[in-house]
JSON list of C-alpha atoms in Angstrom, two decimals:
[
{"chain": "W", "resi": 1, "resn": "MET", "atom": "CA", "xyz": [51.55, 120.89, 140.87]},
{"chain": "W", "resi": 2, "resn": "LEU", "atom": "CA", "xyz": [54.09, 119.80, 138.23]},
{"chain": "W", "resi": 3, "resn": "ASP", "atom": "CA", "xyz": [57.00, 121.01, 140.34]},
{"chain": "W", "resi": 4, "resn": "TRP", "atom": "CA", "xyz": [56.37, 118.89, 143.42]},
{"chain": "W", "resi": 5, "resn": "TYR", "atom": "CA", "xyz": [58.98, 116.28, 142.43]},
{"chain": "W", "resi": 6, "resn": "ILE", "atom": "CA", "xyz": [61.79, 118.61, 141.28]},
{"chain": "W", "resi": 7, "resn": "GLY", "atom": "CA", "xyz": [65.05, 117.93, 143.09]},
{"chain": "W", "resi": 8, "resn": "LYS", "atom": "CA", "xyz": [63.50, 115.07, 145.03]},
{"chain": "W", "resi": 9, "resn": "TYR", "atom": "CA", "xyz": [62.33, 112.37, 142.64]},
{"chain": "W", "resi": 10, "resn": "VAL", "atom": "CA", "xyz": [64.91, 112.72, 139.87]},
{"chain": "W", "resi": 11, "resn": "PRO", "atom": "CA", "xyz": [66.98, 109.62, 138.99]},
{"chain": "W", "resi": 12, "resn": "ASN", "atom": "CA", "xyz": [70.26, 108.91, 140.73]},
{"chain": "W", "resi": 13, "resn": "SER", "atom": "CA", "xyz": [72.63, 106.33, 139.19]},
{"chain": "W", "resi": 14, "resn": "ASN", "atom": "CA", "xyz": [74.73, 104.26, 141.57]},
{"chain": "W", "resi": 15, "resn": "PHE", "atom": "CA", "xyz": [76.52, 100.92, 141.21]},
{"chain": "W", "resi": 16, "resn": "THR", "atom": "CA", "xyz": [79.56, 98.92, 142.27]},
{"chain": "W", "resi": 17, "resn": "TYR", "atom": "CA", "xyz": [81.40, 96.22, 140.39]},
{"chain": "W", "resi": 18, "resn": "THR", "atom": "CA", "xyz": [83.86, 93.46, 141.19]},
{"chain": "W", "resi": 19, "resn": "ILE", "atom": "CA", "xyz": [86.36, 91.51, 139.11]},
{"chain": "W", "resi": 20, "resn": "GLY", "atom": "CA", "xyz": [85.18, 88.08, 137.95]},
{"chain": "W", "resi": 21, "resn": "ASN", "atom": "CA", "xyz": [87.22, 84.92, 137.44]},
{"chain": "W", "resi": 22, "resn": "GLY", "atom": "CA", "xyz": [86.82, 85.06, 133.67]},
{"chain": "W", "resi": 23, "resn": "THR", "atom": "CA", "xyz": [89.33, 86.71, 131.37]},
{"chain": "W", "resi": 24, "resn": "ASN", "atom": "CA", "xyz": [89.15, 90.51, 131.79]},
{"chain": "W", "resi": 25, "resn": "GLN", "atom": "CA", "xyz": [85.73, 90.10, 133.39]},
{"chain": "W", "resi": 26, "resn": "ILE", "atom": "CA", "xyz": [83.69, 92.53, 135.49]},
{"chain": "W", "resi": 27, "resn": "ILE", "atom": "CA", "xyz": [80.56, 91.71, 137.47]},
{"chain": "W", "resi": 28, "resn": "VAL", "atom": "CA", "xyz": [78.18, 94.48, 138.53]},
{"chain": "W", "resi": 29, "resn": "ASN", "atom": "CA", "xyz": [77.36, 93.29, 142.04]},
{"chain": "W", "resi": 30, "resn": "THR", "atom": "CA", "xyz": [75.17, 96.17, 143.27]},
{"chain": "W", "resi": 31, "resn": "ASN", "atom": "CA", "xyz": [72.87, 98.60, 141.52]},
{"chain": "W", "resi": 32, "resn": "THR", "atom": "CA", "xyz": [71.25, 100.99, 144.01]},
{"chain": "W", "resi": 33, "resn": "SER", "atom": "CA", "xyz": [70.01, 103.51, 141.46]},
{"chain": "W", "resi": 34, "resn": "ILE", "atom": "CA", "xyz": [66.69, 105.15, 142.36]},
{"chain": "W", "resi": 35, "resn": "PHE", "atom": "CA", "xyz": [63.76, 106.97, 140.74]},
{"chain": "W", "resi": 36, "resn": "TYR", "atom": "CA", "xyz": [64.29, 105.80, 137.17]},
{"chain": "W", "resi": 37, "resn": "ASP", "atom": "CA", "xyz": [62.13, 104.30, 134.42]},
{"chain": "W", "resi": 38, "resn": "SER", "atom": "CA", "xyz": [64.90, 102.85, 132.26]},
{"chain": "W", "resi": 39, "resn": "LEU", "atom": "CA", "xyz": [68.64, 102.26, 132.37]},
{"chain": "W", "resi": 40, "resn": "SER", "atom": "CA", "xyz": [71.47, 101.47, 130.01]},
{"chain": "W", "resi": 41, "resn": "TRP", "atom": "CA", "xyz": [75.11, 100.42, 130.31]},
{"chain": "W", "resi": 42, "resn": "ASP", "atom": "CA", "xyz": [78.03, 101.35, 128.10]},
{"chain": "W", "resi": 43, "resn": "PHE", "atom": "CA", "xyz": [81.16, 99.30, 128.82]},
{"chain": "W", "resi": 44, "resn": "GLY", "atom": "CA", "xyz": [83.51, 101.51, 126.84]},
{"chain": "W", "resi": 45, "resn": "ASP", "atom": "CA", "xyz": [84.36, 98.92, 124.19]},
{"chain": "W", "resi": 46, "resn": "GLY", "atom": "CA", "xyz": [81.30, 99.35, 122.00]},
{"chain": "W", "resi": 47, "resn": "THR", "atom": "CA", "xyz": [79.19, 96.94, 124.07]},
{"chain": "W", "resi": 48, "resn": "ILE", "atom": "CA", "xyz": [75.95, 98.05, 125.73]},
{"chain": "W", "resi": 49, "resn": "SER", "atom": "CA", "xyz": [73.39, 96.38, 127.99]},
{"chain": "W", "resi": 50, "resn": "SER", "atom": "CA", "xyz": [70.05, 97.07, 129.66]},
{"chain": "W", "resi": 51, "resn": "SER", "atom": "CA", "xyz": [70.39, 94.40, 132.36]},
{"chain": "W", "resi": 52, "resn": "LEU", "atom": "CA", "xyz": [70.03, 95.35, 136.00]},
{"chain": "W", "resi": 53, "resn": "LEU", "atom": "CA", "xyz": [73.24, 93.56, 137.06]},
{"chain": "W", "resi": 54, "resn": "PRO", "atom": "CA", "xyz": [75.27, 92.75, 133.95]},
{"chain": "W", "resi": 55, "resn": "THR", "atom": "CA", "xyz": [78.49, 90.79, 133.58]},
{"chain": "W", "resi": 56, "resn": "HIS", "atom": "CA", "xyz": [80.94, 91.73, 130.86]},
{"chain": "W", "resi": 57, "resn": "SER", "atom": "CA", "xyz": [84.29, 90.45, 129.55]},
{"chain": "W", "resi": 58, "resn": "TYR", "atom": "CA", "xyz": [86.74, 92.61, 127.60]},
{"chain": "W", "resi": 59, "resn": "VAL", "atom": "CA", "xyz": [88.53, 91.10, 124.65]},
{"chain": "W", "resi": 60, "resn": "THR", "atom": "CA", "xyz": [91.79, 93.00, 125.10]},
{"chain": "W", "resi": 61, "resn": "ASP", "atom": "CA", "xyz": [93.73, 94.55, 127.99]},
{"chain": "W", "resi": 62, "resn": "GLY", "atom": "CA", "xyz": [93.35, 98.28, 128.57]},
{"chain": "W", "resi": 63, "resn": "THR", "atom": "CA", "xyz": [91.51, 100.91, 130.57]},
{"chain": "W", "resi": 64, "resn": "TYR", "atom": "CA", "xyz": [87.75, 101.17, 130.02]},
{"chain": "W", "resi": 65, "resn": "THR", "atom": "CA", "xyz": [84.99, 103.45, 131.28]},
{"chain": "W", "resi": 66, "resn": "ILE", "atom": "CA", "xyz": [81.86, 101.74, 132.60]},
{"chain": "W", "resi": 67, "resn": "LYS", "atom": "CA", "xyz": [78.91, 104.14, 132.24]},
{"chain": "W", "resi": 68, "resn": "LEU", "atom": "CA", "xyz": [75.47, 103.67, 133.79]},
{"chain": "W", "resi": 69, "resn": "THR", "atom": "CA", "xyz": [72.70, 105.97, 132.54]},
{"chain": "W", "resi": 70, "resn": "THR", "atom": "CA", "xyz": [69.29, 106.09, 134.23]},
{"chain": "W", "resi": 71, "resn": "ASN", "atom": "CA", "xyz": [66.28, 108.01, 132.89]},
{"chain": "W", "resi": 72, "resn": "LYS", "atom": "CA", "xyz": [63.04, 109.31, 134.38]},
{"chain": "W", "resi": 73, "resn": "CYS", "atom": "CA", "xyz": [60.25, 110.77, 132.30]},
{"chain": "W", "resi": 74, "resn": "TYR", "atom": "CA", "xyz": [57.42, 112.86, 133.78]},
{"chain": "W", "resi": 75, "resn": "LEU", "atom": "CA", "xyz": [54.39, 113.85, 131.72]},
{"chain": "W", "resi": 76, "resn": "GLY", "atom": "CA", "xyz": [54.91, 117.26, 130.17]},
{"chain": "W", "resi": 77, "resn": "GLN", "atom": "CA", "xyz": [58.47, 117.55, 131.47]},
{"chain": "W", "resi": 78, "resn": "PRO", "atom": "CA", "xyz": [61.90, 116.94, 129.89]},
{"chain": "W", "resi": 79, "resn": "THR", "atom": "CA", "xyz": [63.47, 113.54, 130.58]},
{"chain": "W", "resi": 80, "resn": "HIS", "atom": "CA", "xyz": [65.71, 113.59, 133.64]},
{"chain": "W", "resi": 81, "resn": "VAL", "atom": "CA", "xyz": [69.02, 111.77, 133.19]},
{"chain": "W", "resi": 82, "resn": "SER", "atom": "CA", "xyz": [71.63, 110.59, 135.70]},
{"chain": "W", "resi": 83, "resn": "ILE", "atom": "CA", "xyz": [75.03, 109.27, 134.60]},
{"chain": "W", "resi": 84, "resn": "LEU", "atom": "CA", "xyz": [77.67, 107.55, 136.71]},
{"chain": "W", "resi": 85, "resn": "GLU", "atom": "CA", "xyz": [81.04, 106.50, 135.28]},
{"chain": "W", "resi": 86, "resn": "LYS", "atom": "CA", "xyz": [83.73, 104.28, 136.74]},
{"chain": "W", "resi": 87, "resn": "THR", "atom": "CA", "xyz": [86.94, 102.97, 135.18]},
{"chain": "W", "resi": 88, "resn": "VAL", "atom": "CA", "xyz": [88.48, 99.51, 135.12]},
{"chain": "W", "resi": 89, "resn": "THR", "atom": "CA", "xyz": [91.96, 98.50, 133.95]},
{"chain": "W", "resi": 90, "resn": "PHE", "atom": "CA", "xyz": [93.20, 95.13, 132.75]},
{"chain": "W", "resi": 91, "resn": "CYS", "atom": "CA", "xyz": [96.96, 94.64, 132.38]},
{"chain": "W", "resi": 92, "resn": "SER", "atom": "CA", "xyz": [99.19, 92.02, 130.84]},
{"chain": "W", "resi": 93, "resn": "HIS", "atom": "CA", "xyz": [99.70, 90.62, 134.34]},
{"chain": "W", "resi": 94, "resn": "THR", "atom": "CA", "xyz": [96.78, 88.90, 136.09]},
{"chain": "W", "resi": 95, "resn": "ASN", "atom": "CA", "xyz": [96.92, 89.01, 139.85]},
{"chain": "W", "resi": 96, "resn": "SER", "atom": "CA", "xyz": [95.05, 86.89, 142.39]},
{"chain": "W", "resi": 97, "resn": "VAL", "atom": "CA", "xyz": [94.65, 86.62, 146.14]},
{"chain": "W", "resi": 98, "resn": "PHE", "atom": "CA", "xyz": [95.28, 83.41, 148.03]},
{"chain": "W", "resi": 99, "resn": "PRO", "atom": "CA", "xyz": [94.29, 81.41, 149.96]},
{"chain": "W", "resi": 100, "resn": "ASN", "atom": "CA", "xyz": [90.62, 81.71, 149.07]},
{"chain": "W", "resi": 101, "resn": "ASP", "atom": "CA", "xyz": [87.44, 80.90, 151.04]},
{"chain": "W", "resi": 102, "resn": "LEU", "atom": "CA", "xyz": [89.08, 80.79, 154.46]},
{"chain": "W", "resi": 103, "resn": "LEU", "atom": "CA", "xyz": [87.17, 79.82, 157.60]},
{"chain": "W", "resi": 104, "resn": "ILE", "atom": "CA", "xyz": [88.57, 81.14, 160.86]},
{"chain": "W", "resi": 105, "resn": "CYS", "atom": "CA", "xyz": [87.57, 81.05, 164.52]},
{"chain": "W", "resi": 106, "resn": "PRO", "atom": "CA", "xyz": [85.91, 84.11, 166.12]},
{"chain": "W", "resi": 107, "resn": "ASN", "atom": "CA", "xyz": [88.43, 86.84, 166.98]},
{"chain": "W", "resi": 108, "resn": "ASP", "atom": "CA", "xyz": [91.12, 85.12, 164.87]},
{"chain": "W", "resi": 109, "resn": "THR", "atom": "CA", "xyz": [92.83, 86.66, 161.86]},
{"chain": "W", "resi": 110, "resn": "ALA", "atom": "CA", "xyz": [94.15, 85.20, 158.62]},
{"chain": "W", "resi": 111, "resn": "THR", "atom": "CA", "xyz": [96.80, 86.34, 156.17]},
{"chain": "W", "resi": 112, "resn": "LEU", "atom": "CA", "xyz": [96.12, 86.86, 152.46]},
{"chain": "W", "resi": 113, "resn": "TYR", "atom": "CA", "xyz": [98.84, 87.05, 149.82]},
{"chain": "W", "resi": 114, "resn": "THR", "atom": "CA", "xyz": [99.23, 88.13, 146.23]},
{"chain": "W", "resi": 115, "resn": "GLN", "atom": "CA", "xyz": [101.97, 87.78, 143.62]},
{"chain": "W", "resi": 116, "resn": "THR", "atom": "CA", "xyz": [105.07, 89.95, 143.59]},
{"chain": "W", "resi": 117, "resn": "ALA", "atom": "CA", "xyz": [104.47, 93.41, 142.07]},
{"chain": "W", "resi": 118, "resn": "ASP", "atom": "CA", "xyz": [105.90, 96.92, 142.10]},
{"chain": "W", "resi": 119, "resn": "SER", "atom": "CA", "xyz": [103.23, 98.20, 144.51]},
{"chain": "W", "resi": 120, "resn": "TYR", "atom": "CA", "xyz": [100.07, 97.05, 146.28]},
{"chain": "W", "resi": 121, "resn": "GLN", "atom": "CA", "xyz": [96.81, 98.47, 147.63]},
{"chain": "W", "resi": 122, "resn": "TRP", "atom": "CA", "xyz": [94.33, 96.23, 149.44]},
{"chain": "W", "resi": 123, "resn": "LEU", "atom": "CA", "xyz": [90.61, 96.95, 149.12]},
{"chain": "W", "resi": 124, "resn": "ASP", "atom": "CA", "xyz": [87.56, 96.20, 151.27]},
{"chain": "W", "resi": 125, "resn": "PHE", "atom": "CA", "xyz": [84.19, 94.77, 150.17]},
{"chain": "W", "resi": 126, "resn": "PHE", "atom": "CA", "xyz": [83.10, 98.11, 148.72]},
{"chain": "W", "resi": 127, "resn": "GLY", "atom": "CA", "xyz": [86.31, 98.49, 146.72]},
{"chain": "W", "resi": 128, "resn": "ASN", "atom": "CA", "xyz": [87.61, 101.21, 149.04]},
{"chain": "W", "resi": 129, "resn": "PRO", "atom": "CA", "xyz": [91.35, 101.32, 149.83]},
{"chain": "W", "resi": 130, "resn": "ILE", "atom": "CA", "xyz": [92.22, 99.99, 153.30]},
{"chain": "W", "resi": 131, "resn": "PRO", "atom": "CA", "xyz": [94.45, 102.65, 154.88]},
{"chain": "W", "resi": 132, "resn": "GLY", "atom": "CA", "xyz": [98.06, 101.58, 155.30]},
{"chain": "W", "resi": 133, "resn": "GLU", "atom": "CA", "xyz": [97.61, 98.17, 153.65]},
{"chain": "W", "resi": 134, "resn": "ILE", "atom": "CA", "xyz": [100.16, 98.53, 150.84]},
{"chain": "W", "resi": 135, "resn": "ASN", "atom": "CA", "xyz": [102.22, 95.36, 151.29]},
{"chain": "W", "resi": 136, "resn": "GLN", "atom": "CA", "xyz": [102.21, 92.02, 149.48]},
{"chain": "W", "resi": 137, "resn": "SER", "atom": "CA", "xyz": [100.19, 90.43, 152.29]},
{"chain": "W", "resi": 138, "resn": "LEU", "atom": "CA", "xyz": [97.17, 91.44, 154.36]},
{"chain": "W", "resi": 139, "resn": "THR", "atom": "CA", "xyz": [96.44, 90.13, 157.86]},
{"chain": "W", "resi": 140, "resn": "THR", "atom": "CA", "xyz": [92.80, 90.72, 158.70]},
{"chain": "W", "resi": 141, "resn": "GLY", "atom": "CA", "xyz": [89.52, 89.31, 160.00]},
{"chain": "W", "resi": 142, "resn": "PRO", "atom": "CA", "xyz": [86.32, 88.13, 158.29]},
{"chain": "W", "resi": 143, "resn": "GLY", "atom": "CA", "xyz": [85.21, 89.95, 155.16]},
{"chain": "W", "resi": 144, "resn": "GLU", "atom": "CA", "xyz": [85.68, 90.20, 151.41]},
{"chain": "W", "resi": 145, "resn": "TYR", "atom": "CA", "xyz": [88.96, 91.57, 150.08]},
{"chain": "W", "resi": 146, "resn": "SER", "atom": "CA", "xyz": [90.77, 92.27, 146.83]},
{"chain": "W", "resi": 147, "resn": "VAL", "atom": "CA", "xyz": [94.04, 93.95, 145.88]},
{"chain": "W", "resi": 148, "resn": "ILE", "atom": "CA", "xyz": [95.30, 96.33, 143.22]},
{"chain": "W", "resi": 149, "resn": "THR", "atom": "CA", "xyz": [98.80, 95.48, 142.05]},
{"chain": "W", "resi": 150, "resn": "THR", "atom": "CA", "xyz": [100.94, 97.66, 139.81]},
{"chain": "W", "resi": 151, "resn": "ILE", "atom": "CA", "xyz": [103.62, 96.34, 137.46]},
{"chain": "W", "resi": 152, "resn": "ASN", "atom": "CA", "xyz": [105.45, 98.57, 134.97]},
{"chain": "W", "resi": 153, "resn": "GLY", "atom": "CA", "xyz": [102.96, 101.36, 135.59]},
{"chain": "W", "resi": 154, "resn": "CYS", "atom": "CA", "xyz": [99.84, 99.26, 134.91]},
{"chain": "W", "resi": 155, "resn": "SER", "atom": "CA", "xyz": [97.45, 98.68, 137.83]},
{"chain": "W", "resi": 156, "resn": "GLU", "atom": "CA", "xyz": [94.92, 95.85, 137.91]},
{"chain": "W", "resi": 157, "resn": "GLN", "atom": "CA", "xyz": [92.42, 94.79, 140.55]},
{"chain": "W", "resi": 158, "resn": "SER", "atom": "CA", "xyz": [92.12, 91.13, 141.56]},
{"chain": "W", "resi": 159, "resn": "GLU", "atom": "CA", "xyz": [89.08, 88.95, 141.91]},
{"chain": "W", "resi": 160, "resn": "PRO", "atom": "CA", "xyz": [87.84, 89.21, 145.54]},
{"chain": "W", "resi": 161, "resn": "VAL", "atom": "CA", "xyz": [88.28, 86.46, 148.13]},
{"chain": "W", "resi": 162, "resn": "PHE", "atom": "CA", "xyz": [86.22, 85.82, 151.24]},
{"chain": "W", "resi": 163, "resn": "ILE", "atom": "CA", "xyz": [87.18, 85.12, 154.84]},
{"chain": "W", "resi": 164, "resn": "ASP", "atom": "CA", "xyz": [84.32, 83.66, 156.86]},
{"chain": "W", "resi": 165, "resn": "SER", "atom": "CA", "xyz": [84.00, 83.27, 160.62]},
{"chain": "W", "resi": 166, "resn": "TYR", "atom": "CA", "xyz": [83.04, 79.97, 162.23]},
{"chain": "W", "resi": 167, "resn": "VAL", "atom": "CA", "xyz": [79.94, 80.29, 164.41]},
{"chain": "W", "resi": 168, "resn": "PRO", "atom": "CA", "xyz": [80.06, 77.78, 167.31]},
{"chain": "W", "resi": 169, "resn": "ILE", "atom": "CA", "xyz": [76.85, 76.19, 168.56]},
{"chain": "W", "resi": 170, "resn": "GLY", "atom": "CA", "xyz": [76.26, 76.86, 172.25]},
{"chain": "W", "resi": 171, "resn": "ASN", "atom": "CA", "xyz": [79.47, 76.31, 174.19]},
{"chain": "W", "resi": 172, "resn": "GLU", "atom": "CA", "xyz": [81.03, 74.22, 171.45]},
{"chain": "W", "resi": 173, "resn": "PRO", "atom": "CA", "xyz": [84.73, 75.13, 171.09]},
{"chain": "W", "resi": 174, "resn": "CYS", "atom": "CA", "xyz": [86.18, 76.25, 167.79]},
{"chain": "W", "resi": 175, "resn": "ASN", "atom": "CA", "xyz": [88.57, 73.50, 166.69]},
{"chain": "W", "resi": 176, "resn": "LEU", "atom": "CA", "xyz": [89.85, 74.99, 163.47]},
{"chain": "W", "resi": 177, "resn": "GLY", "atom": "CA", "xyz": [93.18, 75.67, 165.12]},
{"chain": "W", "resi": 178, "resn": "ILE", "atom": "CA", "xyz": [95.42, 78.68, 164.64]},
{"chain": "W", "resi": 179, "resn": "ASP", "atom": "CA", "xyz": [98.35, 76.37, 163.88]},
{"chain": "W", "resi": 180, "resn": "ASP", "atom": "CA", "xyz": [96.44, 74.96, 160.93]},
{"chain": "W", "resi": 181, "resn": "HIS", "atom": "CA", "xyz": [96.16, 78.43, 159.39]},
{"chain": "W", "resi": 182, "resn": "GLU", "atom": "CA", "xyz": [99.79, 79.18, 160.08]},
{"chain": "W", "resi": 183, "resn": "ASN", "atom": "CA", "xyz": [100.84, 75.94, 158.37]},
{"chain": "W", "resi": 184, "resn": "GLN", "atom": "CA", "xyz": [98.62, 76.69, 155.40]},
{"chain": "W", "resi": 185, "resn": "ASN", "atom": "CA", "xyz": [100.07, 80.17, 155.04]},
{"chain": "W", "resi": 186, "resn": "GLU", "atom": "CA", "xyz": [103.63, 78.82, 155.01]},
{"chain": "W", "resi": 187, "resn": "ILE", "atom": "CA", "xyz": [103.00, 77.72, 151.42]},
{"chain": "W", "resi": 188, "resn": "ILE", "atom": "CA", "xyz": [101.81, 80.02, 148.65]},
{"chain": "W", "resi": 189, "resn": "LEU", "atom": "CA", "xyz": [100.58, 78.77, 145.27]},
{"chain": "W", "resi": 190, "resn": "TYR", "atom": "CA", "xyz": [100.26, 80.98, 142.21]},
{"chain": "W", "resi": 191, "resn": "PRO", "atom": "CA", "xyz": [98.68, 81.54, 139.86]},
{"chain": "W", "resi": 192, "resn": "ASN", "atom": "CA", "xyz": [95.61, 79.76, 141.19]},
{"chain": "W", "resi": 193, "resn": "PRO", "atom": "CA", "xyz": [93.61, 79.08, 139.02]},
{"chain": "W", "resi": 194, "resn": "ALA", "atom": "CA", "xyz": [96.54, 77.90, 136.88]},
{"chain": "W", "resi": 195, "resn": "GLU", "atom": "CA", "xyz": [96.73, 77.14, 133.19]},
{"chain": "W", "resi": 196, "resn": "ASN", "atom": "CA", "xyz": [100.33, 76.04, 132.62]},
{"chain": "W", "resi": 197, "resn": "ILE", "atom": "CA", "xyz": [102.96, 76.41, 135.34]},
{"chain": "W", "resi": 198, "resn": "LEU", "atom": "CA", "xyz": [101.99, 76.41, 139.02]},
{"chain": "W", "resi": 199, "resn": "THR", "atom": "CA", "xyz": [104.59, 77.94, 141.32]},
{"chain": "W", "resi": 200, "resn": "ILE", "atom": "CA", "xyz": [104.98, 76.91, 144.96]},
{"chain": "W", "resi": 201, "resn": "GLU", "atom": "CA", "xyz": [106.52, 79.42, 147.34]},
{"chain": "W", "resi": 202, "resn": "THR", "atom": "CA", "xyz": [107.68, 78.32, 150.78]},
{"chain": "W", "resi": 203, "resn": "VAL", "atom": "CA", "xyz": [110.51, 79.16, 153.16]},
{"chain": "W", "resi": 204, "resn": "ASN", "atom": "CA", "xyz": [111.02, 75.43, 153.77]},
{"chain": "W", "resi": 205, "resn": "SER", "atom": "CA", "xyz": [112.41, 72.78, 151.45]},
{"chain": "W", "resi": 206, "resn": "ILE", "atom": "CA", "xyz": [109.87, 70.69, 149.54]},
{"chain": "W", "resi": 207, "resn": "ASP", "atom": "CA", "xyz": [110.38, 66.95, 149.89]},
{"chain": "W", "resi": 208, "resn": "LYS", "atom": "CA", "xyz": [107.50, 65.70, 147.74]},
{"chain": "W", "resi": 209, "resn": "ILE", "atom": "CA", "xyz": [104.56, 67.00, 145.72]},
{"chain": "W", "resi": 210, "resn": "THR", "atom": "CA", "xyz": [101.52, 64.83, 145.05]},
{"chain": "W", "resi": 211, "resn": "VAL", "atom": "CA", "xyz": [98.40, 65.85, 143.14]},
{"chain": "W", "resi": 212, "resn": "PHE", "atom": "CA", "xyz": [94.96, 64.23, 143.59]},
{"chain": "W", "resi": 213, "resn": "ASP", "atom": "CA", "xyz": [91.73, 64.78, 141.67]},
{"chain": "W", "resi": 214, "resn": "ILE", "atom": "CA", "xyz": [88.38, 65.19, 143.45]},
{"chain": "W", "resi": 215, "resn": "LEU", "atom": "CA", "xyz": [87.86, 61.41, 143.38]},
{"chain": "W", "resi": 216, "resn": "GLY", "atom": "CA", "xyz": [91.12, 60.80, 145.23]},
{"chain": "W", "resi": 217, "resn": "ASN", "atom": "CA", "xyz": [93.01, 59.49, 142.21]},
{"chain": "W", "resi": 218, "resn": "LYS", "atom": "CA", "xyz": [96.72, 60.30, 142.23]},
{"chain": "W", "resi": 219, "resn": "ILE", "atom": "CA", "xyz": [97.82, 62.47, 139.31]},
{"chain": "W", "resi": 220, "resn": "MET", "atom": "CA", "xyz": [101.43, 62.79, 138.22]},
{"chain": "W", "resi": 221, "resn": "PRO", "atom": "CA", "xyz": [102.02, 66.19, 136.54]},
{"chain": "W", "resi": 222, "resn": "LYS", "atom": "CA", "xyz": [105.48, 67.07, 135.27]},
{"chain": "W", "resi": 223, "resn": "ARG", "atom": "CA", "xyz": [107.67, 68.68, 137.91]},
{"chain": "W", "resi": 224, "resn": "VAL", "atom": "CA", "xyz": [109.46, 71.60, 136.26]},
{"chain": "W", "resi": 225, "resn": "SER", "atom": "CA", "xyz": [111.63, 72.46, 139.25]},
{"chain": "W", "resi": 226, "resn": "ASN", "atom": "CA", "xyz": [111.69, 72.01, 143.01]},
{"chain": "W", "resi": 227, "resn": "SER", "atom": "CA", "xyz": [109.15, 74.82, 143.32]},
{"chain": "W", "resi": 228, "resn": "SER", "atom": "CA", "xyz": [106.93, 74.47, 140.25]},
{"chain": "W", "resi": 229, "resn": "ILE", "atom": "CA", "xyz": [104.87, 71.89, 138.35]},
{"chain": "W", "resi": 230, "resn": "ASP", "atom": "CA", "xyz": [103.42, 71.82, 134.86]},
{"chain": "W", "resi": 231, "resn": "VAL", "atom": "CA", "xyz": [99.62, 71.42, 135.02]},
{"chain": "W", "resi": 232, "resn": "SER", "atom": "CA", "xyz": [98.95, 72.10, 131.33]},
{"chain": "W", "resi": 233, "resn": "SER", "atom": "CA", "xyz": [98.13, 68.43, 130.69]},
{"chain": "W", "resi": 234, "resn": "LEU", "atom": "CA", "xyz": [95.46, 68.29, 133.41]},
{"chain": "W", "resi": 235, "resn": "ALA", "atom": "CA", "xyz": [91.78, 68.56, 132.54]},
{"chain": "W", "resi": 236, "resn": "ASN", "atom": "CA", "xyz": [90.07, 71.70, 133.79]},
{"chain": "W", "resi": 237, "resn": "GLY", "atom": "CA", "xyz": [88.72, 71.30, 137.31]},
{"chain": "W", "resi": 238, "resn": "ILE", "atom": "CA", "xyz": [89.58, 71.14, 141.01]},
{"chain": "W", "resi": 239, "resn": "TYR", "atom": "CA", "xyz": [92.61, 69.26, 142.35]},
{"chain": "W", "resi": 240, "resn": "PHE", "atom": "CA", "xyz": [94.32, 68.88, 145.71]},
{"chain": "W", "resi": 241, "resn": "LEU", "atom": "CA", "xyz": [98.04, 69.42, 146.08]},
{"chain": "W", "resi": 242, "resn": "GLU", "atom": "CA", "xyz": [99.72, 67.52, 148.93]},
{"chain": "W", "resi": 243, "resn": "ILE", "atom": "CA", "xyz": [103.07, 69.07, 149.79]},
{"chain": "W", "resi": 244, "resn": "SER", "atom": "CA", "xyz": [105.47, 67.21, 152.06]},
{"chain": "W", "resi": 245, "resn": "SER", "atom": "CA", "xyz": [107.83, 69.58, 153.85]},
{"chain": "W", "resi": 246, "resn": "ASN", "atom": "CA", "xyz": [109.68, 69.35, 157.19]},
{"chain": "W", "resi": 247, "resn": "ASN", "atom": "CA", "xyz": [108.02, 66.03, 158.02]},
{"chain": "W", "resi": 248, "resn": "ARG", "atom": "CA", "xyz": [104.54, 67.51, 157.55]},
{"chain": "W", "resi": 249, "resn": "ASN", "atom": "CA", "xyz": [101.95, 67.14, 154.82]},
{"chain": "W", "resi": 250, "resn": "ILE", "atom": "CA", "xyz": [99.96, 70.25, 153.88]},
{"chain": "W", "resi": 251, "resn": "VAL", "atom": "CA", "xyz": [97.05, 70.01, 151.44]},
{"chain": "W", "resi": 252, "resn": "LYS", "atom": "CA", "xyz": [96.09, 72.97, 149.25]},
{"chain": "W", "resi": 253, "resn": "LYS", "atom": "CA", "xyz": [93.26, 73.24, 146.73]},
{"chain": "W", "resi": 254, "resn": "ILE", "atom": "CA", "xyz": [94.19, 74.24, 143.17]},
{"chain": "W", "resi": 255, "resn": "ILE", "atom": "CA", "xyz": [92.05, 74.96, 140.13]},
{"chain": "W", "resi": 256, "resn": "LYS", "atom": "CA", "xyz": [93.13, 74.07, 136.60]},
{"chain": "W", "resi": 257, "resn": "LYS", "atom": "CA", "xyz": [91.59, 76.36, 134.00]}
]
């Protein structure tokens, strides 16, 4: 009677994690472990946790092993243990994906970008590599995406971004406009969030740059060059960057951290 559970009801550790927007931060976003009484996390830097879905920030760059251990104890039997380990690497470079939180019409696609690196690998929601997507940009449909960039032999995964699909009501047309997305993608801002210098990449010449806070007040940060501004003096928060180029004004959201 004591053997009825063997091989069937033993613990099985399973989890996924994503990169957070904090410094060297990971967020355990799923924990689908089964048949366990207790669990413990070891983040590889001397820090442990017993939370179901912990968040952890590493003090220094490096490669760390995230270990989840689940335990199941049956009366009169040895404790059954399941261990799953995954690694995470944080480099001196911090990559990001932009634009973020896109909304597109059904059957449309959008293009995501990341900073210049030696190599790229785009990932899907589950953190799996998307076959063939090894360029600086990714053109795709709705979903959650991140990218691994490698510089000087060090590979780091970005915080994920989300592309959502507009759901029309009845026969209501989708008026988001493909041209709007194309115009938005003509201009790339990085890093975003920014702490000091914000760089603006565009194939067109920039006539004017204006920054507004969330109340609509005009802010005048120092313009370092034609393609960059110094945001170090701004308070942390959300701002809107209005870029005048080729007789058009394009507004992009930026975050000062």
